[in-house]
XYZ file of C-alpha atoms in Angstrom:
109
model
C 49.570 52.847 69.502
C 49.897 52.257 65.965
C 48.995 54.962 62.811
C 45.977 54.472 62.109
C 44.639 54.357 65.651
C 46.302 57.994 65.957
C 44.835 59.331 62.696
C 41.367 57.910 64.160
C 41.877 59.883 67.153
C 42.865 62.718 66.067
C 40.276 62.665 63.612
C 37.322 62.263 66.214
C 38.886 65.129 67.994
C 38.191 67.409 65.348
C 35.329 66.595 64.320
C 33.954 66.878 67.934
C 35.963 70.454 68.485
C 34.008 70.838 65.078
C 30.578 69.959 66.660
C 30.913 71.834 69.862
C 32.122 75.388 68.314
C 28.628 74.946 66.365
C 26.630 74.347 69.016
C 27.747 76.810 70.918
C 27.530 79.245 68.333
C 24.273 78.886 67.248
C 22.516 78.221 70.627
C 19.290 80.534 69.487
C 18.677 79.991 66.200
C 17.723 83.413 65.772
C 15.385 83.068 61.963
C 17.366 85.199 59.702
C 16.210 88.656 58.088
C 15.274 86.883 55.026
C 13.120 83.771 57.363
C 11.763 87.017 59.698
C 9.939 88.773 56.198
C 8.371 85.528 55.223
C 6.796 84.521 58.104
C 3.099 85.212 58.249
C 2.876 86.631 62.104
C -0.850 86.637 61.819
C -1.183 82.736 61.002
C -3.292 80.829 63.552
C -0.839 77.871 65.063
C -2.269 74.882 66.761
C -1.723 71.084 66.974
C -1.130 69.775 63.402
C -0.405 73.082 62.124
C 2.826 72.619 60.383
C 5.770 74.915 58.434
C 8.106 77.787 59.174
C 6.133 79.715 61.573
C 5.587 76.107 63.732
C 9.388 76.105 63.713
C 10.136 79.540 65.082
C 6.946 79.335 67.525
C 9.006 75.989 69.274
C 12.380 77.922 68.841
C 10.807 80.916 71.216
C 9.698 77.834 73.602
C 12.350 75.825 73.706
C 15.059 79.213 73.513
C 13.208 81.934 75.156
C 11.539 79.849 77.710
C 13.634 77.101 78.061
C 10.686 74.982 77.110
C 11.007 71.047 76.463
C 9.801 69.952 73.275
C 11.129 66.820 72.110
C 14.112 66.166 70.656
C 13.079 65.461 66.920
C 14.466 68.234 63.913
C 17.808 68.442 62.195
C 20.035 69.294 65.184
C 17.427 67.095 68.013
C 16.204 70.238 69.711
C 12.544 69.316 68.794
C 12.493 72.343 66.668
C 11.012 70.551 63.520
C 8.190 73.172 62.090
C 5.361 70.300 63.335
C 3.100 71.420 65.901
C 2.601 67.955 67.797
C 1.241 67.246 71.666
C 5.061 68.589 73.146
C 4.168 71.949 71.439
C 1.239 72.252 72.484
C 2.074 70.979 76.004
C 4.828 74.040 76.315
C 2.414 76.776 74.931
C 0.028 75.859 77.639
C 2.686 76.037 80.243
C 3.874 79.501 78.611
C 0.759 81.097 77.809
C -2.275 78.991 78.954
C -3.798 78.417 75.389
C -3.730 75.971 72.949
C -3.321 78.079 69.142
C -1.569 81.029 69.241
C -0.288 83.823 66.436
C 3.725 84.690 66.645
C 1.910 88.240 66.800
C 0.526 86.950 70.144
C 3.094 85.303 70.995
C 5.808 88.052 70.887
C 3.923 90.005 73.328
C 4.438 87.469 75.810
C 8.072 87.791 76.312
């Protein structure tokens, strides 16, 4: 094995180590305190709603109830703050309705 094939290696190595410790870290994607005081808990969410409270209504599915909803946002989790057929399709499954509040939908935990 030559040197460059070994820096390559070694290189992929860390950056999948890299990759793994932050997935595993940040499994839940808790919003922080900042994201939790600017989301309107009141705001009606259905299909083609779209925005922060969209994103931590599929984060609840896909985290809290282990909900499938696509695999589209920044880290493929379908958390991507648009509320599309898959959301809707979960929220159904969780709650039998079609809009929901995050009000509403905290008190379904």
């Amino acid at each position: 094995m030559n040197k460059t094939t070994k820096y390559i290696l070694i290189g992929a190595s860390v950056v999948g180590v890299l990759y793994l410790i932050k997935y595993l870290t940040n499994k839940s994607k808790e919003p922080t305190a900042e994201q939790e005081l600017t989301l309107d808990k009141t705001l009606v969410l259905e299909k083609g709603s779209t925005g922060i409270e969209v994103a931590e209504l599929q984060r609840i599915l896909k985290y809290d109830f282990g909900k499938s909803i696509g695999n589209t946002g920044i880290d493929n989790d379908g958390v991507d703050g648009d509320f599309g057929a898959l959301t809707e399709t979960a929220l159904m499954e969780v709650k039998g309705v079609k809009k929901i509040t995050l009000k509403e939908m905290s008190n379904a935990k």
